[in-house]
mmCIF file of C-alpha atoms in Angstrom:
data_model
loop_
_atom_site.group_PDB
_atom_site.id
_atom_site.type_symbol
_atom_site.label_atom_id
_atom_site.label_comp_id
_atom_site.label_asym_id
_atom_site.label_seq_id
_atom_site.Cartn_x
_atom_site.Cartn_y
_atom_site.Cartn_z
ATOM 1 C CA MET A 1 69.925 115.189 104.835
ATOM 2 C CA ASN A 2 71.135 111.859 103.444
ATOM 3 C CA ILE A 3 73.400 109.743 105.634
ATOM 4 C CA LEU A 4 74.978 106.364 104.887
ATOM 5 C CA ILE A 5 75.808 104.078 107.806
ATOM 6 C CA ALA A 6 78.193 101.229 106.967
ATOM 7 C CA ASP A 7 78.814 98.509 109.561
ATOM 8 C CA ASP A 8 78.673 94.734 109.316
ATOM 9 C CA HIS A 9 76.679 94.454 112.571
ATOM 10 C CA VAL A 10 72.944 95.089 112.228
ATOM 11 C CA VAL A 11 72.532 96.022 115.898
ATOM 12 C CA VAL A 12 75.232 98.702 115.612
ATOM 13 C CA ARG A 13 73.644 100.157 112.460
ATOM 14 C CA LYS A 14 70.179 100.308 114.033
ATOM 15 C CA GLY A 15 71.613 101.950 117.144
ATOM 16 C CA LEU A 16 73.363 104.621 115.087
ATOM 17 C CA VAL A 17 70.209 105.260 113.077
ATOM 18 C CA GLN A 18 68.269 105.792 116.308
ATOM 19 C CA ILE A 19 70.862 108.210 117.698
ATOM 20 C CA ILE A 20 70.854 110.212 114.461
ATOM 21 C CA GLN A 21 67.093 110.349 114.006
ATOM 22 C CA ASP A 22 66.549 111.428 117.597
ATOM 23 C CA GLU A 23 68.673 114.493 116.861
ATOM 24 C CA PHE A 24 67.901 114.915 113.139
ATOM 25 C CA PRO A 25 64.261 113.772 112.650
ATOM 26 C CA ASP A 26 64.301 114.566 108.935
ATOM 27 C CA ALA A 27 67.500 112.640 108.211
ATOM 28 C CA ASN A 28 67.267 109.887 105.615
ATOM 29 C CA CYS A 29 69.528 107.097 106.882
ATOM 30 C CA GLU A 30 70.556 104.317 104.527
ATOM 31 C CA GLU A 31 72.536 101.265 105.606
ATOM 32 C CA ALA A 32 75.319 99.131 104.182
ATOM 33 C CA GLY A 33 76.438 95.858 105.718
ATOM 34 C CA SER A 34 79.857 95.624 104.091
ATOM 35 C CA GLY A 35 82.657 97.684 102.638
ATOM 36 C CA LYS A 36 81.747 96.633 99.106
ATOM 37 C CA GLU A 37 78.101 97.591 99.588
ATOM 38 C CA SER A 38 79.083 100.969 101.013
ATOM 39 C CA LEU A 39 81.334 101.638 98.006
ATOM 40 C CA ASP A 40 78.509 100.707 95.620
ATOM 41 C CA LYS A 41 76.063 103.040 97.367
ATOM 42 C CA LEU A 42 78.500 105.935 97.597
ATOM 43 C CA ARG A 43 79.268 105.639 93.892
ATOM 44 C CA LYS A 44 75.624 105.595 92.867
ATOM 45 C CA ALA A 45 74.032 108.185 95.156
ATOM 46 C CA SER A 46 74.827 111.470 96.870
ATOM 47 C CA TYR A 47 75.200 111.575 100.644
ATOM 48 C CA ASP A 48 75.859 114.488 102.975
ATOM 49 C CA ILE A 49 78.007 112.239 105.155
ATOM 50 C CA ALA A 50 78.960 108.562 105.438
ATOM 51 C CA ILE A 51 79.682 106.868 108.756
ATOM 52 C CA VAL A 52 81.922 103.886 108.029
ATOM 53 C CA ASP A 53 83.193 101.170 110.381
ATOM 54 C CA ILE A 54 86.912 100.580 109.910
ATOM 55 C CA ASN A 55 86.682 96.810 110.515
ATOM 56 C CA MET A 56 84.530 95.070 107.928
ATOM 57 C CA PRO A 57 85.121 91.540 106.627
ATOM 58 C CA ASP A 58 85.409 92.245 102.906
ATOM 59 C CA VAL A 59 86.724 95.779 102.349
ATOM 60 C CA SER A 60 87.951 97.717 105.379
ATOM 61 C CA GLY A 61 86.758 101.226 106.134
ATOM 62 C CA LEU A 62 90.263 102.492 105.459
ATOM 63 C CA ASP A 63 90.226 100.902 102.002
ATOM 64 C CA VAL A 64 86.752 102.344 101.352
ATOM 65 C CA LEU A 65 88.155 105.767 102.229
ATOM 66 C CA ARG A 66 91.250 105.324 100.051
ATOM 67 C CA GLN A 67 89.221 104.141 97.071
ATOM 68 C CA LEU A 68 86.756 107.026 97.276
ATOM 69 C CA LYS A 69 89.531 109.605 97.495
ATOM 70 C CA THR A 70 91.274 108.016 94.510
ATOM 71 C CA GLU A 71 88.038 108.327 92.535
ATOM 72 C CA GLY A 72 87.534 111.946 93.581
ATOM 73 C CA ASN A 73 84.401 111.255 95.632
ATOM 74 C CA LYS A 74 83.797 114.263 97.899
ATOM 75 C CA THR A 75 81.479 112.620 100.442
ATOM 76 C CA PRO A 76 82.727 113.423 103.971
ATOM 77 C CA ILE A 77 83.648 110.175 105.738
ATOM 78 C CA LEU A 78 83.401 109.750 109.502
ATOM 79 C CA ILE A 79 85.325 106.625 110.498
ATOM 80 C CA LEU A 80 83.836 104.584 113.328
ATOM 81 C CA THR A 81 85.780 101.955 115.258
ATOM 82 C CA SER A 82 86.001 99.897 118.411
ATOM 83 C CA GLN A 83 89.808 100.036 118.180
ATOM 84 C CA PRO A 84 91.792 102.460 120.402
ATOM 85 C CA GLU A 85 91.952 105.838 118.661
ATOM 86 C CA GLU A 86 95.740 106.042 118.893
ATOM 87 C CA GLN A 87 96.014 103.049 116.548
ATOM 88 C CA TYR A 88 94.075 104.444 113.620
ATOM 89 C CA ALA A 89 92.972 108.056 114.064
ATOM 90 C CA ILE A 90 95.999 109.774 112.547
ATOM 91 C CA ARG A 91 96.200 107.236 109.713
ATOM 92 C CA VAL A 92 92.585 107.743 108.631
ATOM 93 C CA LEU A 93 92.765 111.519 108.965
ATOM 94 C CA LYS A 94 95.883 111.597 106.797
ATOM 95 C CA ALA A 95 94.055 109.368 104.302
ATOM 96 C CA GLY A 96 91.335 111.996 103.952
ATOM 97 C CA ALA A 97 88.684 111.156 106.551
ATOM 98 C CA SER A 98 86.635 114.037 107.943
ATOM 99 C CA GLY A 99 86.623 112.561 111.418
ATOM 100 C CA PHE A 100 87.256 109.586 113.664
ATOM 101 C CA ILE A 101 85.082 108.379 116.534
ATOM 102 C CA GLY A 102 85.134 105.381 118.868
ATOM 103 C CA LYS A 103 82.049 103.207 119.192
ATOM 104 C CA GLU A 104 82.259 103.462 122.970
ATOM 105 C CA VAL A 105 81.562 107.208 122.820
ATOM 106 C CA ALA A 106 79.287 107.250 119.767
ATOM 107 C CA ALA A 107 76.126 107.793 121.812
ATOM 108 C CA GLU A 108 77.578 110.974 123.342
ATOM 109 C CA GLU A 109 79.657 112.350 120.476
ATOM 110 C CA LEU A 110 78.118 111.159 117.194
ATOM 111 C CA THR A 111 75.703 114.033 116.620
ATOM 112 C CA THR A 112 78.363 116.582 117.602
ATOM 113 C CA ALA A 113 80.743 114.982 115.102
ATOM 114 C CA ILE A 114 78.094 115.053 112.363
ATOM 115 C CA ARG A 115 77.294 118.731 112.958
ATOM 116 C CA ARG A 116 80.960 119.698 112.870
ATOM 117 C CA ILE A 117 81.662 117.761 109.686
ATOM 118 C CA LEU A 118 78.571 119.132 107.946
ATOM 119 C CA SER A 119 79.808 122.646 108.796
ATOM 120 C CA GLY A 120 82.955 121.880 106.801
ATOM 121 C CA ARG A 121 85.307 121.128 109.673
ATOM 122 C CA LYS A 122 87.009 117.928 110.800
ATOM 123 C CA TYR A 123 86.076 116.118 113.974
ATOM 124 C CA ILE A 124 88.981 114.984 116.150
ATOM 125 C CA THR A 125 89.327 114.551 119.891
ATOM 126 C CA GLU A 126 91.661 116.739 121.926
ATOM 127 C CA SER A 127 94.019 113.823 122.584
ATOM 128 C CA ILE A 128 94.357 113.097 118.858
ATOM 129 C CA SER A 129 94.886 116.792 118.122
ATOM 130 C CA GLU A 130 97.800 116.742 120.564
ATOM 131 C CA LYS A 131 99.191 113.534 119.064
ATOM 132 C CA MET A 132 99.021 115.030 115.562
ATOM 133 C CA ALA A 133 101.087 117.974 116.771
ATOM 134 C CA THR A 134 103.621 115.593 118.305
ATOM 135 C CA ASP A 135 103.599 113.522 115.117
ATOM 136 C CA LEU A 136 105.276 116.409 113.296
ATOM 137 C CA SER A 137 108.500 115.589 115.129
ATOM 138 C CA SER A 138 111.209 113.405 113.614
ATOM 139 C CA ASP A 139 110.754 109.705 112.845
ATOM 140 C CA GLN A 140 113.372 108.840 115.488
ATOM 141 C CA THR A 141 110.845 109.658 118.224
ATOM 142 C CA LYS A 142 108.164 107.346 116.827
ATOM 143 C CA ALA A 143 107.356 103.821 117.936
ATOM 144 C CA PRO A 144 108.475 101.238 115.318
ATOM 145 C CA HIS A 145 104.919 100.329 114.252
ATOM 146 C CA GLU A 146 104.172 103.993 113.514
ATOM 147 C CA LEU A 147 106.720 103.827 110.697
ATOM 148 C CA LEU A 148 104.718 101.140 108.884
ATOM 149 C CA SER A 149 102.651 102.145 105.872
ATOM 150 C CA ASP A 150 98.862 101.873 106.197
ATOM 151 C CA ARG A 151 98.820 98.565 104.323
ATOM 152 C CA GLU A 152 101.778 97.200 106.301
ATOM 153 C CA PHE A 153 100.037 98.165 109.530
ATOM 154 C CA GLU A 154 96.868 96.398 108.400
ATOM 155 C CA VAL A 155 98.769 93.233 107.442
ATOM 156 C CA MET A 156 100.731 93.378 110.697
ATOM 157 C CA LYS A 157 97.538 93.398 112.767
ATOM 158 C CA LEU A 158 96.120 90.468 110.816
ATOM 159 C CA LEU A 159 99.328 88.452 111.204
ATOM 160 C CA ALA A 160 99.420 89.275 114.908
ATOM 161 C CA SER A 161 95.827 88.098 115.297
ATOM 162 C CA GLY A 162 96.894 84.660 114.056
ATOM 163 C CA LYS A 163 95.787 84.764 110.424
ATOM 164 C CA THR A 164 97.895 82.972 107.838
ATOM 165 C CA VAL A 165 99.356 84.589 104.736
ATOM 166 C CA SER A 166 96.753 82.766 102.626
ATOM 167 C CA GLU A 167 93.874 83.958 104.811
ATOM 168 C CA ILE A 168 95.104 87.537 104.660
ATOM 169 C CA SER A 169 95.478 87.221 100.906
ATOM 170 C CA GLU A 170 91.804 86.260 100.597
ATOM 171 C CA GLN A 171 90.612 88.938 102.996
ATOM 172 C CA LEU A 172 92.525 91.798 101.343
ATOM 173 C CA PHE A 173 92.112 90.542 97.767
ATOM 174 C CA LEU A 174 95.885 90.523 97.263
ATOM 175 C CA SER A 175 98.120 87.707 96.049
ATOM 176 C CA VAL A 176 99.948 85.405 98.464
ATOM 177 C CA PRO A 177 103.391 86.602 97.217
ATOM 178 C CA THR A 178 102.316 90.213 97.833
ATOM 179 C CA ILE A 179 101.274 89.451 101.408
ATOM 180 C CA SER A 180 104.542 87.539 101.929
ATOM 181 C CA THR A 181 106.441 90.606 100.741
ATOM 182 C CA TYR A 182 104.530 92.798 103.187
ATOM 183 C CA ARG A 183 105.283 90.309 105.978
ATOM 184 C CA ASN A 184 108.997 90.447 105.242
ATOM 185 C CA ARG A 185 108.986 94.250 105.188
ATOM 186 C CA ILE A 186 107.091 94.377 108.481
ATOM 187 C CA LEU A 187 109.478 92.001 110.246
ATOM 188 C CA LYS A 188 112.457 93.971 108.956
ATOM 189 C CA LYS A 189 111.039 97.356 110.005
ATOM 190 C CA LEU A 190 110.108 96.055 113.454
ATOM 191 C CA ASN A 191 113.402 94.144 113.822
ATOM 192 C CA LEU A 192 111.560 90.890 114.487
ATOM 193 C CA ARG A 193 112.390 87.370 113.305
ATOM 194 C CA ASN A 194 109.064 85.558 112.995
ATOM 195 C CA ASN A 195 105.299 85.626 113.521
ATOM 196 C CA ALA A 196 105.599 84.548 117.160
ATOM 197 C CA GLU A 197 107.722 87.603 117.961
ATOM 198 C CA LEU A 198 105.308 89.749 115.957
ATOM 199 C CA MET A 199 102.327 88.481 117.988
ATOM 200 C CA HIS A 200 104.202 89.157 121.233
ATOM 201 C CA PHE A 201 105.114 92.662 120.031
ATOM 202 C CA ALA A 202 101.526 93.487 119.047
ATOM 203 C CA ILE A 203 100.005 92.110 122.252
ATOM 204 C CA ASN A 204 102.420 94.070 124.441
ATOM 205 C CA LEU A 205 101.478 97.306 122.665
ATOM 206 C CA LYS A 206 97.769 96.392 122.697
ATOM 207 C CA LEU A 207 97.613 96.547 118.901
ATOM 208 C CA VAL A 208 95.421 93.421 118.786
#
């Protein structure tokens, strides 16, 4: 079994490798330290599953997932994150991920998630399953930030964390005018006037 583990922290990667090899002694685990490196490896080789951190400095795990699906890559992707599951789980599952798991429970749930995904099923927690059912209701019942597109949500979090439009432009490999357009859309959708109100909004909802 070939498994790719993509995370920009060496300690996290080594810990995941240990958890996997304790349960699957014959597993061949390869590592990637960035989103770009994980894309390169997934394009060049065949893996039974890829475990990808959503927060990487060059290309996010969500963008890795989007790009692979656009290219028709069939590798099952298990998204790993330290962010609260309610922020990202439904977004990544809708984008085509095979599962979503928090780093804080990886030691207990990782091998279970891998087994389920390898059997052809998706891995989601009970709370996310319930939220997905609720998510089928009308947009009027949703929180304002849940109406943002994936890219708008990503830009919103970066703005709320204090990054400038130029810094976000460099990080996401998008032009400054494009990021400015996203910022304007976000403020309009959230009915906010400026970055200070956006930061306050995000902090109150624990989005950053």
